[in-house]
XYZ file of C-alpha atoms in Angstrom:
423
model
C -2.661 26.253 -4.237
C -0.111 24.643 -6.071
C 0.659 20.285 -4.983
C 2.577 17.603 -5.696
C 2.429 14.287 -5.218
C 5.865 12.056 -4.961
C 5.473 8.325 -6.682
C 5.235 6.952 -9.966
C 2.384 4.125 -9.702
C -1.644 2.929 -9.917
C -2.131 4.539 -6.849
C -0.304 7.834 -7.058
C -3.149 8.129 -10.355
C -6.061 7.551 -7.935
C -4.537 10.042 -5.506
C -3.960 13.176 -8.307
C -7.461 11.597 -9.902
C -9.245 12.359 -6.379
C -7.386 15.995 -5.760
C -8.068 17.217 -9.018
C -11.331 17.904 -7.617
C -10.347 20.261 -5.634
C -10.933 23.732 -6.990
C -8.118 25.470 -4.484
C -5.466 23.380 -6.560
C -4.187 25.170 -9.399
C -1.091 23.324 -10.545
C -0.941 19.945 -9.564
C 3.138 17.961 -10.192
C 3.954 14.400 -9.712
C 7.123 13.492 -9.594
C 8.357 11.143 -11.828
C 4.355 10.670 -12.203
C 3.897 8.206 -15.717
C 2.457 7.679 -18.756
C -1.302 7.985 -17.482
C -0.833 10.613 -14.871
C 1.029 13.258 -17.412
C -3.006 13.605 -18.418
C -3.889 15.006 -14.978
C -0.956 16.447 -14.045
C 2.788 18.087 -14.995
C 5.438 14.986 -14.434
C 8.595 16.232 -12.832
C 11.956 14.094 -13.856
C 12.531 13.736 -10.155
C 13.330 10.311 -8.410
C 11.469 9.715 -5.443
C 14.517 9.436 -3.074
C 16.587 12.598 -4.507
C 15.938 14.298 -1.427
C 18.273 17.152 -2.458
C 16.376 17.637 -5.975
C 13.047 16.921 -4.792
C 13.084 19.512 -1.985
C 15.041 22.298 -4.305
C 11.798 21.548 -7.091
C 9.453 22.579 -4.057
C 11.134 25.692 -2.744
C 11.938 26.739 -6.616
C 7.892 26.376 -7.368
C 6.847 27.457 -4.331
C 5.010 24.063 -3.334
C 2.083 24.908 -0.958
C 1.366 21.297 -0.484
C 3.079 17.473 -0.863
C 2.253 14.328 -0.821
C 4.749 11.568 -0.119
C 3.263 8.181 -1.221
C 6.107 5.584 -1.755
C 7.454 3.732 1.232
C 10.629 4.252 -0.324
C 10.692 8.220 0.487
C 8.838 7.936 3.763
C 11.937 5.752 5.066
C 14.674 8.197 3.778
C 13.411 11.350 5.474
C 11.618 13.225 2.092
C 9.143 14.213 4.299
C 11.539 15.534 7.767
C 13.756 17.218 4.962
C 10.495 18.626 3.216
C 9.310 20.167 6.117
C 12.765 21.620 7.507
C 11.848 23.695 3.986
C 8.716 25.613 5.249
C 6.424 22.781 2.540
C 3.737 21.471 4.147
C 3.296 17.478 3.634
C 0.940 14.292 3.978
C 3.350 11.509 5.435
C 5.086 10.409 8.756
C 8.275 11.450 9.246
C 11.371 8.889 9.309
C 11.299 8.313 12.182
C 6.885 6.650 12.240
C 7.484 5.543 8.871
C 9.648 2.586 10.667
C 6.832 0.826 11.904
C 6.924 -0.115 7.676
C 10.874 0.350 7.004
C 11.699 -2.145 9.837
C 9.169 -5.037 11.079
C 11.713 -5.741 13.814
C 10.995 -2.752 14.812
C 6.791 -3.270 14.231
C 6.937 -6.641 15.724
C 8.888 -5.332 18.838
C 6.414 -2.138 18.887
C 3.535 -4.606 18.931
C 4.760 -6.801 21.589
C 5.613 -4.014 24.132
C 2.317 -2.299 23.740
C 0.614 -5.690 23.768
C -0.965 -5.557 20.474
C -1.965 -8.434 19.083
C 0.308 -10.219 16.357
C 1.705 -13.982 15.463
C 4.217 -15.245 17.710
C 8.164 -14.456 16.488
C 11.450 -14.187 16.656
C 13.796 -11.856 14.882
C 18.185 -12.494 14.147
C 20.212 -10.722 12.539
C 23.226 -13.378 12.016
C 22.488 -16.240 9.936
C 23.769 -19.072 11.501
C 21.291 -18.294 14.456
C 18.766 -17.939 12.641
C 18.692 -21.853 10.728
C 19.720 -23.123 14.279
C 16.099 -21.836 15.456
C 14.221 -23.185 12.055
C 16.086 -26.634 13.333
C 15.665 -26.642 17.022
C 11.686 -28.239 17.186
C 10.359 -25.173 18.351
C 9.345 -23.556 14.896
C 5.939 -25.492 13.605
C 4.830 -25.287 10.061
C 4.069 -23.359 7.216
C 6.004 -20.590 8.869
C 6.261 -16.912 7.820
C 9.988 -15.994 7.082
C 10.287 -11.690 6.327
C 12.700 -10.061 5.697
C 13.214 -6.819 8.152
C 13.651 -3.680 5.481
C 11.349 -2.836 2.685
C 11.129 -5.130 -0.366
C 8.625 -4.127 -2.852
C 5.817 -5.723 -1.051
C 7.800 -9.341 -2.025
C 10.126 -9.571 1.081
C 7.378 -12.178 2.615
C 7.549 -15.958 2.157
C 5.645 -18.540 3.461
C 7.740 -21.829 4.101
C 5.662 -25.490 3.971
C 8.640 -26.607 5.746
C 12.190 -27.081 7.395
C 13.914 -27.572 3.386
C 11.593 -24.299 2.353
C 12.705 -22.194 5.092
C 16.171 -22.344 4.834
C 16.291 -21.805 2.019
C 13.891 -18.505 2.074
C 16.607 -17.477 5.019
C 19.561 -18.592 2.491
C 18.188 -15.975 -0.218
C 17.559 -13.468 2.236
C 20.920 -13.096 4.726
C 23.146 -14.709 2.385
C 21.598 -14.581 -1.250
C 20.855 -10.850 -0.517
C 17.783 -10.987 -2.325
C 16.536 -7.585 -1.264
C 19.606 -5.651 -0.285
C 20.251 -4.416 2.976
C 16.850 -5.214 3.342
C 17.561 -9.678 4.574
C 19.787 -7.734 6.643
C 17.600 -8.937 9.642
C 14.867 -11.071 9.567
C 11.739 -12.092 11.333
C 10.863 -15.775 11.824
C 6.674 -15.954 12.813
C 3.590 -18.135 13.192
C 1.547 -19.053 10.427
C -1.833 -17.588 10.751
C -4.697 -18.871 9.385
C -8.042 -16.946 8.442
C -9.366 -13.955 6.546
C -7.083 -11.479 5.702
C -8.410 -7.539 6.154
C -6.659 -4.784 5.116
C -8.030 -1.022 7.045
C -6.492 2.290 6.294
C -6.227 4.911 8.250
C -5.889 8.364 8.795
C -4.236 9.743 10.719
C -2.948 12.967 12.898
C -0.726 11.484 15.574
C -3.918 12.078 17.655
C -6.455 10.917 16.158
C -7.336 7.897 13.808
C -10.335 7.337 11.368
C -10.386 4.117 9.350
C -11.995 4.500 5.933
C -13.511 1.567 4.237
C -11.687 -1.836 4.718
C -10.577 -4.244 1.772
C -9.343 -7.219 0.485
C -6.250 -7.582 -1.778
C -5.147 -10.351 -3.666
C -1.283 -10.892 -3.537
C -0.463 -14.247 -5.595
C -0.308 -13.581 -9.013
C -2.292 -16.699 -10.249
C -5.516 -17.953 -9.647
C -6.669 -19.906 -6.694
C -3.738 -18.043 -4.385
C -1.504 -19.596 -5.768
C 2.325 -18.163 -7.165
C 4.529 -15.890 -5.545
C 3.569 -12.544 -4.052
C 3.497 -9.311 -5.684
C 2.634 -6.232 -5.059
C -1.240 -6.734 -5.419
C -3.651 -8.301 -7.812
C -6.935 -7.134 -7.395
C -8.649 -5.573 -4.779
C -12.231 -5.653 -3.462
C -13.228 -2.418 -1.269
C -15.099 -3.023 1.599
C -14.312 -6.136 3.061
C -17.311 -9.072 3.371
C -14.987 -10.418 6.514
C -15.134 -7.370 8.184
C -18.095 -7.182 10.705
C -19.083 -4.550 12.872
C -17.910 -6.952 15.380
C -14.568 -7.109 14.001
C -14.347 -3.731 13.483
C -14.481 -2.812 17.456
C -12.046 -5.072 17.994
C -9.845 -3.338 15.586
C -10.119 0.080 16.260
C -10.217 -0.625 20.870
C -7.528 -3.742 20.987
C -4.924 -2.282 17.322
C -5.308 0.817 15.878
C -5.717 3.140 18.923
C -2.967 1.045 20.912
C -1.283 1.523 17.747
C -1.229 5.198 17.487
C -0.918 6.056 21.195
C 2.500 3.958 21.144
C 4.359 5.630 18.451
C 3.338 8.583 20.498
C 4.620 7.454 23.771
C 7.679 6.351 21.700
C 7.923 9.425 20.315
C 7.467 9.382 16.629
C 3.598 10.347 16.473
C 2.662 9.080 12.935
C 0.835 11.916 10.594
C -0.327 10.129 7.555
C -2.351 7.224 5.931
C -1.605 4.096 8.016
C -2.481 0.390 6.501
C -3.361 -2.210 8.615
C -2.824 -5.479 7.668
C -5.176 -7.717 9.938
C -5.293 -11.696 9.966
C -9.138 -12.652 10.848
C -7.713 -15.538 13.534
C -10.573 -18.133 15.548
C -8.445 -16.106 18.197
C -9.307 -12.656 16.839
C -8.011 -10.221 15.091
C -3.981 -9.819 14.730
C -1.547 -7.714 13.101
C 0.073 -9.294 9.403
C 2.579 -6.118 8.608
C 2.324 -1.845 9.223
C 2.022 0.037 6.370
C 3.563 3.705 6.324
C 1.245 4.771 3.352
C -1.702 4.067 1.329
C -2.011 0.617 -0.018
C -1.381 0.109 -3.939
C -4.322 -1.558 -5.334
C -6.124 -0.674 -2.351
C -6.057 3.034 -2.487
C -7.694 2.955 -6.535
C -10.684 1.311 -5.287
C -10.944 2.591 -1.853
C -10.090 6.165 -3.013
C -13.138 5.461 -5.534
C -16.047 5.323 -2.683
C -14.908 8.354 -0.990
C -17.206 11.654 -0.853
C -15.264 14.218 0.940
C -12.703 16.113 -0.679
C -9.042 13.879 -0.199
C -7.291 17.438 0.241
C -9.590 18.633 3.562
C -9.088 15.169 4.567
C -4.717 15.389 4.032
C -4.532 19.152 5.810
C -6.570 18.123 8.965
C -3.599 15.517 8.969
C -1.440 18.160 8.935
C -3.581 20.434 11.029
C -4.252 17.855 13.603
C -8.121 18.567 13.135
C -9.104 15.278 12.356
C -11.067 15.308 14.424
C -13.141 18.600 13.193
C -13.278 16.390 9.349
C -16.888 14.565 8.549
C -15.728 11.582 6.451
C -18.046 11.095 4.201
C -18.154 6.976 1.847
C -20.662 5.739 -0.838
C -22.786 3.522 0.419
C -21.182 1.087 -2.226
C -18.663 -1.643 -3.314
C -15.269 -1.415 -5.345
C -13.311 -3.471 -7.431
C -9.551 -3.373 -8.727
C -8.129 -5.599 -11.301
C -4.504 -5.115 -11.925
C -3.085 -5.623 -15.905
C 0.027 -7.164 -15.553
C 3.146 -7.897 -17.624
C 4.099 -11.432 -19.154
C 6.919 -12.487 -16.091
C 5.476 -10.139 -13.451
C 6.606 -10.349 -10.438
C 10.181 -12.070 -11.951
C 12.038 -10.558 -15.495
C 9.002 -8.693 -17.426
C 9.225 -7.424 -21.422
C 8.395 -3.683 -21.905
C 7.346 -1.533 -24.090
C 4.328 -2.770 -25.844
C 1.600 -0.859 -26.861
C -1.831 -0.201 -24.640
C -4.867 -1.181 -26.977
C -8.372 0.237 -26.209
C -7.435 2.218 -23.045
C -10.847 4.352 -24.593
C -13.165 1.339 -25.185
C -11.987 0.012 -22.232
C -13.064 2.995 -19.674
C -12.080 6.337 -21.337
C -14.918 9.702 -21.631
C -18.678 8.135 -21.625
C -18.141 4.917 -18.869
C -20.289 5.524 -15.656
C -18.238 4.571 -12.676
C -14.771 2.901 -14.935
C -11.895 4.398 -13.414
C -8.231 3.487 -15.478
C -5.320 3.711 -13.001
C -1.342 3.701 -14.635
C 0.820 2.199 -12.904
C 3.180 1.414 -15.511
C 2.316 3.176 -18.365
C 4.806 5.609 -21.058
C 2.913 8.130 -22.951
C 4.516 8.496 -26.333
C 2.975 10.999 -29.108
C -0.078 9.975 -27.680
C 0.174 6.584 -28.089
C 0.413 4.325 -24.131
C 3.126 1.434 -23.745
C 4.120 -0.859 -21.011
C 6.946 0.542 -18.613
C 5.965 -1.769 -15.756
C 5.188 -5.005 -13.950
C 1.805 -3.804 -12.826
C 0.662 -1.810 -15.879
C -2.976 -0.922 -15.606
C -5.512 -0.861 -12.391
C -8.680 -0.857 -14.137
C -11.402 -0.059 -10.919
C -15.291 -0.124 -11.358
C -17.670 0.878 -8.376
C -21.514 -0.818 -8.398
C -24.538 -1.300 -5.233
C -23.229 -4.626 -4.966
C -20.073 -6.155 -5.714
C -21.223 -8.728 -8.163
C -22.288 -5.088 -10.307
C -18.875 -3.466 -9.839
C -16.473 -6.808 -10.483
C -18.415 -7.757 -13.491
C -18.531 -3.717 -14.573
C -14.572 -4.008 -13.601
C -13.940 -7.203 -16.069
C -16.006 -5.821 -18.910
C -13.821 -3.306 -19.313
C -10.551 -5.236 -19.004
C -12.001 -7.289 -21.595
C -11.827 -4.843 -23.922
C -7.962 -3.373 -22.942
C -4.703 -5.294 -24.479
C -1.056 -5.554 -25.289
C 1.209 -8.440 -26.145
C 2.075 -10.736 -22.759
C -1.120 -9.129 -20.571
C -1.924 -11.399 -17.849
C -4.426 -10.865 -15.077
C -6.765 -13.208 -11.997
C -9.539 -13.826 -13.243
C -10.767 -15.011 -9.419
C -10.385 -11.476 -7.573
C -13.280 -10.921 -4.676
C -13.424 -14.816 -5.135
C -10.470 -15.193 -2.185
């Protein structure tokens, strides 16, 4: 069986390592992949949003299955195009992927189907957005979101009116996030612990995965600008059985039913970003794919064969699968380039990968996010470079293993948060 995974980050590396366990797979490709992924799959130099080149490659190589993981190709209709060529896929079609690619769409969906979320207003006119902020209706802090995809960085928490107006200007006038900022969502700031729940869904059935806790801010103490994610633990200690029951009844099942009623059933991995507020759990955001780095921690605890689950999603037979998880904890610490999430240097040699978590290091996994392989040596090629992941019988054990491995790795300007799991 020939399988292609579209993407080039740590999430894709985690998915590929999980898929490699399936003996039916005779050839595993990644497009475009990265330096570390090249050790586990054949990398193909095709851009993730190049629909023509990707479908051409899939047909030419007679691929049996394609896993579309990043948000961009999902948003432009990669799954639609591949399925039109007769290629089976894991991932939602373009219309369903709007739940992530348009925050206006997702907020309106929640409002229509009474799925709990923060109060909000949407604007496509700059002046109207500013007038609303100045009206006295808005309480601060307030959350300003670019409508479209922004690499996980299109959310700004404004502490006061001046910061909110500056955010609107940055998004809508300066176009910091390009066309993603043509419209904005201004919403109520929610308080409480954040919870991420990834889920498998075939459009009719939904099976939540182990919960996780992401750490978006760049600096210790949850300070500084948002990033794509600096680390994660699983399961999330705030996700109690009581909260899980409420989420299933009021959020998970209603969301799947809402998308089906709207004529765009969701098949793939649906990400729920939840805030456990005093009023109960509320949706902060949806993603139309595995989170990064949440996938690294969560998939390291999966016992059931990942390809078997994905095919059940594609065939709308998820109810026939029994998904089993290790009764352990996992932690992922992201090693980033100095300057990320702004400008950063690349091309720095990475040392200590073998000592940090190579062969013989039980339950340590190093997922490559932004690396390049040059004659067997690895160099940095992105903002987030590596995701050092460990599992253990307790959270402390998993964190201890992960940080022990981190301390054996180094490259020029290497930066990481030292408080993963503490916030």
